[in-house]
Short mmCIF file of C-alpha atoms and ligand atoms in Angstrom, two decimals:
data_model
loop_
_atom_site.label_atom_id
_atom_site.label_comp_id
_atom_site.label_asym_id
_atom_site.label_seq_id
_atom_site.Cartn_x
_atom_site.Cartn_y
_atom_site.Cartn_z
CA MET U 1 -4.10 -3.07 -20.15
CA GLY U 2 -1.91 -6.06 -20.97
CA SER U 3 0.87 -3.97 -22.53
CA ALA U 4 4.19 -5.77 -23.10
CA ARG U 5 5.97 -3.18 -20.93
CA LYS U 6 3.91 -4.03 -17.89
CA PRO U 7 5.79 -5.75 -15.04
CA THR U 8 4.73 -9.22 -13.95
CA VAL U 9 5.18 -11.04 -10.64
CA SER U 10 8.30 -12.83 -11.90
CA LEU U 11 10.06 -9.48 -12.45
CA PHE U 12 10.03 -8.77 -8.72
CA ARG U 13 11.66 -12.10 -7.87
CA LYS U 14 14.29 -11.36 -10.52
CA MET U 15 14.87 -7.92 -9.01
CA LYS U 16 15.44 -9.49 -5.59
CA ASN U 17 17.88 -12.02 -7.05
CA GLU U 18 19.77 -9.27 -8.87
CA GLY U 19 19.86 -7.03 -5.79
CA LYS U 20 17.71 -4.33 -7.45
CA LYS U 21 15.48 -2.59 -4.91
CA ILE U 22 11.73 -2.62 -5.54
CA VAL U 23 9.92 0.70 -5.11
CA MET U 24 6.29 0.56 -4.02
CA LEU U 25 4.11 3.57 -3.25
CA THR U 26 0.46 3.91 -2.36
CA ALA U 27 -1.98 5.83 -4.56
CA TYR U 28 -5.73 6.18 -4.30
CA ASP U 29 -6.69 8.26 -7.33
CA ALA U 30 -5.99 8.51 -11.05
CA PRO U 31 -3.82 11.69 -11.15
CA THR U 32 -1.47 10.43 -8.42
CA ALA U 33 -1.26 7.02 -10.08
CA LYS U 34 -0.42 8.66 -13.41
CA LEU U 35 2.48 10.55 -11.81
CA ALA U 36 3.70 7.39 -10.04
CA GLN U 37 3.68 5.50 -13.33
CA GLU U 38 5.50 8.35 -15.10
CA CYS U 39 8.19 8.26 -12.40
CA GLY U 40 8.77 4.53 -12.77
CA ILE U 41 7.37 3.39 -9.41
CA ASP U 42 7.57 -0.43 -9.66
CA ILE U 43 4.36 -1.25 -7.76
CA ILE U 44 1.38 0.96 -6.94
CA LEU U 45 -0.49 -0.19 -3.85
CA VAL U 46 -4.06 0.92 -3.34
CA GLY U 47 -3.66 0.43 0.39
CA ASP U 48 -6.49 0.29 2.88
CA SER U 49 -4.64 3.31 4.30
CA LEU U 50 -7.21 4.83 1.92
CA GLY U 51 -9.36 5.00 5.06
CA MET U 52 -7.13 7.56 6.77
CA ALA U 53 -5.37 9.08 3.77
CA VAL U 54 -8.48 9.93 1.77
CA LEU U 55 -11.74 8.95 3.46
CA GLY U 56 -11.20 10.67 6.81
CA TYR U 57 -11.50 7.58 9.04
CA ALA U 58 -9.40 7.10 12.19
CA SER U 59 -8.27 3.60 11.16
CA THR U 60 -8.38 1.21 8.21
CA LEU U 61 -11.28 -0.79 9.67
CA PRO U 62 -14.24 1.09 8.14
CA VAL U 63 -12.94 0.73 4.56
CA THR U 64 -15.30 -1.47 2.57
CA LEU U 65 -14.62 -3.77 -0.36
CA ASP U 66 -16.64 -1.54 -2.69
CA GLN U 67 -14.76 1.60 -1.62
CA SER U 68 -11.44 -0.16 -2.16
CA LEU U 69 -12.48 -1.44 -5.61
CA HIS U 70 -13.74 2.03 -6.58
CA HIS U 71 -10.31 3.55 -5.83
CA CYS U 72 -8.42 0.65 -7.44
CA ALA U 73 -10.35 1.20 -10.67
CA ALA U 74 -9.48 4.93 -10.58
CA VAL U 75 -5.81 4.10 -10.05
CA ARG U 76 -5.91 1.69 -12.99
CA ARG U 77 -7.43 4.38 -15.23
CA GLY U 78 -4.62 6.74 -14.24
CA ALA U 79 -1.83 4.17 -14.64
CA PRO U 80 -2.78 1.70 -17.38
CA ASP U 81 0.73 0.20 -17.58
CA ALA U 82 1.60 0.02 -13.87
CA PHE U 83 1.63 -3.07 -11.68
CA ILE U 84 -1.24 -2.40 -9.28
CA VAL U 85 -1.96 -4.22 -6.02
CA GLY U 86 -5.37 -3.91 -4.36
CA ASP U 87 -5.32 -4.16 -0.58
CA MET U 88 -8.13 -6.35 0.73
CA PRO U 89 -9.90 -4.50 3.57
CA PHE U 90 -10.77 -5.72 7.04
CA MET U 91 -12.82 -8.95 7.11
CA THR U 92 -12.94 -9.41 3.35
CA CYS U 93 -10.94 -12.64 3.47
CA HIS U 94 -11.81 -14.13 6.85
CA ALA U 95 -15.50 -15.13 6.80
CA SER U 96 -14.88 -18.13 4.53
CA GLU U 97 -12.37 -19.21 1.93
CA SER U 98 -14.95 -19.09 -0.85
CA GLU U 99 -16.00 -15.55 0.05
CA ALA U 100 -12.32 -14.53 0.21
CA LEU U 101 -11.78 -16.00 -3.25
CA LYS U 102 -14.77 -14.20 -4.74
CA ASN U 103 -13.72 -10.92 -3.14
CA ALA U 104 -10.14 -11.27 -4.37
CA ALA U 105 -11.31 -12.08 -7.90
CA ARG U 106 -13.21 -8.76 -8.04
CA TYR U 107 -9.88 -6.89 -7.80
CA LEU U 108 -8.69 -8.53 -11.01
CA GLN U 109 -11.98 -8.70 -12.88
CA GLU U 110 -13.67 -5.41 -11.95
CA ALA U 111 -10.86 -3.06 -10.91
CA GLY U 112 -8.12 -4.23 -13.28
CA CYS U 113 -5.61 -4.93 -10.50
CA ASP U 114 -2.65 -7.24 -11.07
CA ALA U 115 -2.65 -8.68 -7.56
CA VAL U 116 -4.19 -8.42 -4.11
CA LYS U 117 -2.52 -7.86 -0.77
CA ILE U 118 -3.69 -9.72 2.31
CA GLU U 119 -2.83 -8.67 5.83
CA GLY U 120 -2.44 -11.61 8.20
CA ASP U 121 -0.30 -14.31 9.75
CA ALA U 122 0.22 -18.01 8.99
CA ALA U 123 -3.43 -18.77 9.79
CA LEU U 124 -4.36 -17.17 6.44
CA ALA U 125 -1.97 -19.36 4.46
CA PRO U 126 -4.64 -21.87 3.28
CA THR U 127 -6.76 -18.99 1.94
CA VAL U 128 -3.74 -17.54 0.14
CA GLU U 129 -2.96 -20.97 -1.32
CA ARG U 130 -6.46 -21.26 -2.78
CA MET U 131 -6.25 -17.80 -4.30
CA VAL U 132 -2.89 -18.49 -5.92
CA HIS U 133 -4.20 -21.83 -7.14
CA ALA U 134 -7.11 -19.99 -8.75
CA GLY U 135 -4.67 -17.66 -10.54
CA ILE U 136 -4.77 -14.62 -8.25
CA PRO U 137 -1.32 -13.24 -7.41
CA VAL U 138 -1.13 -12.49 -3.69
CA MET U 139 1.18 -10.21 -1.73
CA GLY U 140 1.38 -11.06 1.98
CA HIS U 141 1.60 -8.53 4.81
CA ILE U 142 3.09 -9.59 8.15
CA GLY U 143 4.53 -7.97 11.28
CA LEU U 144 2.40 -5.04 12.42
CA LEU U 145 -1.17 -5.71 11.27
CA PRO U 146 -3.17 -2.44 11.37
CA GLN U 147 -6.42 -4.36 10.74
CA HIS U 148 -5.88 -5.97 14.19
CA ILE U 149 -5.85 -2.65 16.05
CA LYS U 150 -8.94 -3.56 18.10
CA THR U 151 -7.32 -6.76 19.41
CA SER U 152 -3.78 -5.42 19.77
CA GLY U 153 -4.85 -2.03 21.19
CA VAL U 154 -1.75 -0.21 19.88
CA TYR U 155 0.29 0.20 16.72
CA ARG U 156 3.68 -1.07 17.91
CA VAL U 157 6.94 -2.39 16.55
CA THR U 158 6.69 -6.19 16.33
CA GLY U 159 9.29 -8.92 16.81
CA ARG U 160 11.55 -7.18 19.33
CA GLY U 161 11.91 -10.36 21.42
CA GLU U 162 13.28 -13.62 19.98
CA GLU U 163 10.05 -15.56 20.54
CA GLU U 164 7.95 -13.07 18.60
CA ALA U 165 10.68 -12.71 15.97
CA GLU U 166 10.62 -16.46 15.37
CA ARG U 167 6.84 -16.44 15.10
CA ILE U 168 7.02 -13.72 12.43
CA ILE U 169 9.71 -15.65 10.53
CA ALA U 170 7.36 -18.66 10.65
CA ASP U 171 4.55 -16.43 9.25
CA ALA U 172 6.87 -15.39 6.42
CA LYS U 173 7.75 -19.00 5.60
CA ALA U 174 4.07 -20.05 5.69
CA MET U 175 3.16 -17.22 3.33
CA GLU U 176 5.94 -18.17 0.95
CA ALA U 177 4.88 -21.83 1.03
CA ALA U 178 1.29 -20.72 0.28
CA GLY U 179 2.55 -19.02 -2.88
CA VAL U 180 2.76 -15.25 -2.25
CA PHE U 181 4.88 -13.47 -4.86
CA ALA U 182 6.10 -10.89 -2.32
CA MET U 183 5.32 -9.78 1.20
CA VAL U 184 5.14 -6.52 3.11
CA LEU U 185 7.05 -6.45 6.39
CA GLU U 186 5.60 -3.72 8.60
CA CYS U 187 7.27 -2.18 11.65
CA MET U 188 9.91 -4.57 12.95
CA PRO U 189 13.58 -4.22 13.87
CA ALA U 190 15.84 -3.86 10.82
CA GLU U 191 17.69 -7.01 11.91
CA LEU U 192 14.45 -9.04 11.75
CA GLY U 193 13.68 -7.55 8.31
CA LYS U 194 17.10 -8.81 7.23
CA ARG U 195 16.57 -12.28 8.71
CA ILE U 196 13.22 -12.66 6.93
CA THR U 197 14.60 -11.35 3.63
CA GLU U 198 17.35 -13.97 3.83
CA ALA U 199 14.99 -16.75 4.97
CA VAL U 200 12.54 -16.49 2.04
CA GLY U 201 13.07 -16.51 -1.72
CA VAL U 202 10.29 -14.04 -2.51
CA PRO U 203 10.89 -10.29 -2.23
CA THR U 204 10.17 -8.48 1.02
CA ILE U 205 8.82 -4.93 0.85
CA GLY U 206 9.51 -3.04 4.05
CA ILE U 207 7.73 -0.22 5.81
CA GLY U 208 9.64 0.41 9.00
CA ALA U 209 11.52 -2.88 8.52
CA GLY U 210 14.97 -1.58 7.63
CA VAL U 211 17.17 -1.18 4.62
CA HIS U 212 17.85 -4.88 4.00
CA CYS U 213 14.35 -5.59 2.63
CA SER U 214 14.11 -6.25 -1.11
CA GLY U 215 12.16 -3.01 -1.52
CA GLN U 216 10.33 -0.29 0.34
CA VAL U 217 6.75 1.00 0.47
CA GLN U 218 5.54 4.37 1.67
CA VAL U 219 2.12 5.93 2.09
CA VAL U 220 2.00 8.71 -0.49
CA ASN U 221 0.42 11.24 1.92
CA ASP U 222 3.34 10.81 4.35
CA LEU U 223 5.92 11.10 1.59
CA LEU U 224 4.34 14.27 0.15
CA GLY U 225 3.75 15.92 3.53
CA LEU U 226 -0.01 16.02 2.97
CA PHE U 227 -0.75 14.67 6.43
CA THR U 228 0.84 16.88 9.05
CA ASP U 229 -0.81 15.89 12.36
CA PHE U 230 2.13 13.58 13.05
CA GLN U 231 4.93 11.91 11.12
CA PRO U 232 5.41 8.15 11.52
CA LYS U 233 9.06 7.31 12.33
CA HIS U 234 9.24 4.97 9.33
CA SER U 235 8.32 7.72 6.86
CA LYS U 236 10.33 10.50 5.27
CA ARG U 237 8.83 13.71 3.90
CA TYR U 238 10.11 14.36 0.40
CA ALA U 239 7.82 17.38 -0.02
CA ASN U 240 5.71 19.65 2.13
CA LEU U 241 2.55 19.86 0.05
CA ALA U 242 0.31 20.78 2.99
CA ASP U 243 2.09 24.14 3.31
CA GLU U 244 2.03 24.66 -0.44
CA ILE U 245 -1.71 23.88 -0.61
CA ARG U 246 -2.45 26.21 2.32
CA ARG U 247 -0.49 28.95 0.57
CA ALA U 248 -2.38 28.44 -2.71
CA PHE U 249 -5.84 28.30 -1.07
CA THR U 250 -5.14 31.45 0.96
CA GLU U 251 -3.79 33.33 -2.07
CA TYR U 252 -6.83 32.30 -4.13
CA ALA U 253 -9.26 33.40 -1.41
CA ASP U 254 -7.42 36.72 -1.02
CA ASP U 255 -7.48 37.31 -4.80
CA VAL U 256 -11.23 36.61 -5.08
CA ARG U 257 -12.02 38.89 -2.15
CA ALA U 258 -9.80 41.65 -3.56
CA GLN U 259 -11.33 41.17 -7.05
CA LYS U 260 -7.88 40.33 -8.46
CA PHE U 261 -9.18 37.00 -9.77
CA PRO U 262 -10.40 36.42 -12.40
CA GLY U 263 -8.19 38.87 -14.30
CA PRO U 264 -8.62 39.81 -17.95
CA GLU U 265 -6.50 36.77 -18.93
CA ASN U 266 -9.03 34.45 -17.23
CA SER U 267 -12.10 36.17 -18.65
CA PHE U 268 -13.99 35.75 -21.94
O1 KIV M 1 -2.59 0.24 3.51
C1 KIV M 1 -1.41 0.48 3.25
O2 KIV M 1 -1.03 1.56 2.77
C2 KIV M 1 -0.43 -0.55 3.55
C3 KIV M 1 1.01 -0.17 3.51
C4 KIV M 1 1.36 0.58 4.73
C5 KIV M 1 1.87 -1.35 3.32
O3 KIV M 1 -0.79 -1.64 3.84
#
């Protein structure tokens, strides 16, 4: 850790100013993180999408702080030189500011993360401010807030009407004033993504927020075609690994049953 090649928060601001797009991708384990680092992914996010992508939950809500830290540490071991953001799970920064601070610090001290991500609107700005003041880089996350699924009832595109759009722009400005180094914009019209990107100095990282954001983030399982029950509109499949894995598992099972594996080349 601490290599000179490692990106820092100021690099992402510079990239926005120079019009260079920031590429962020989720990872939850060491081998995937290693590949992401090798391919020059700018930011690896250990998202709380961990809950659905890896742990088999129906939403992000059951993910605990310890589970998240466990996966962040694995990602760090796989990608020692990458910029890694740990996503603070449901209720880990709401009970009190001091608990939020202690929880956030664990991402840097125990898991080797470079920053934390916090999902929430302007109401969380004072908490963010205290974290940044303590030396913890924070990425905001506004627009669609999956951790609010029980109060919102649905995952829906946010900011379609002008009133809601203005509220989300106000969230973005509050987060910037609180000191975030970047913010995720989730599921909003591309035009609103553009307005926010122009309204704040810090980079915006979009997921379903259009091409004008300073960068993009994708959930690795969606991108690799590992999750095939449905495909979110904001994602694009760059591979179809589910089919490839099914093919390999079936071929392996067939070979074992037909006594074709192990062959002489696999035997001692
Ligand atoms: O948990 C996650 O993967 C995220 C991204 C969708 C931004 O928060």
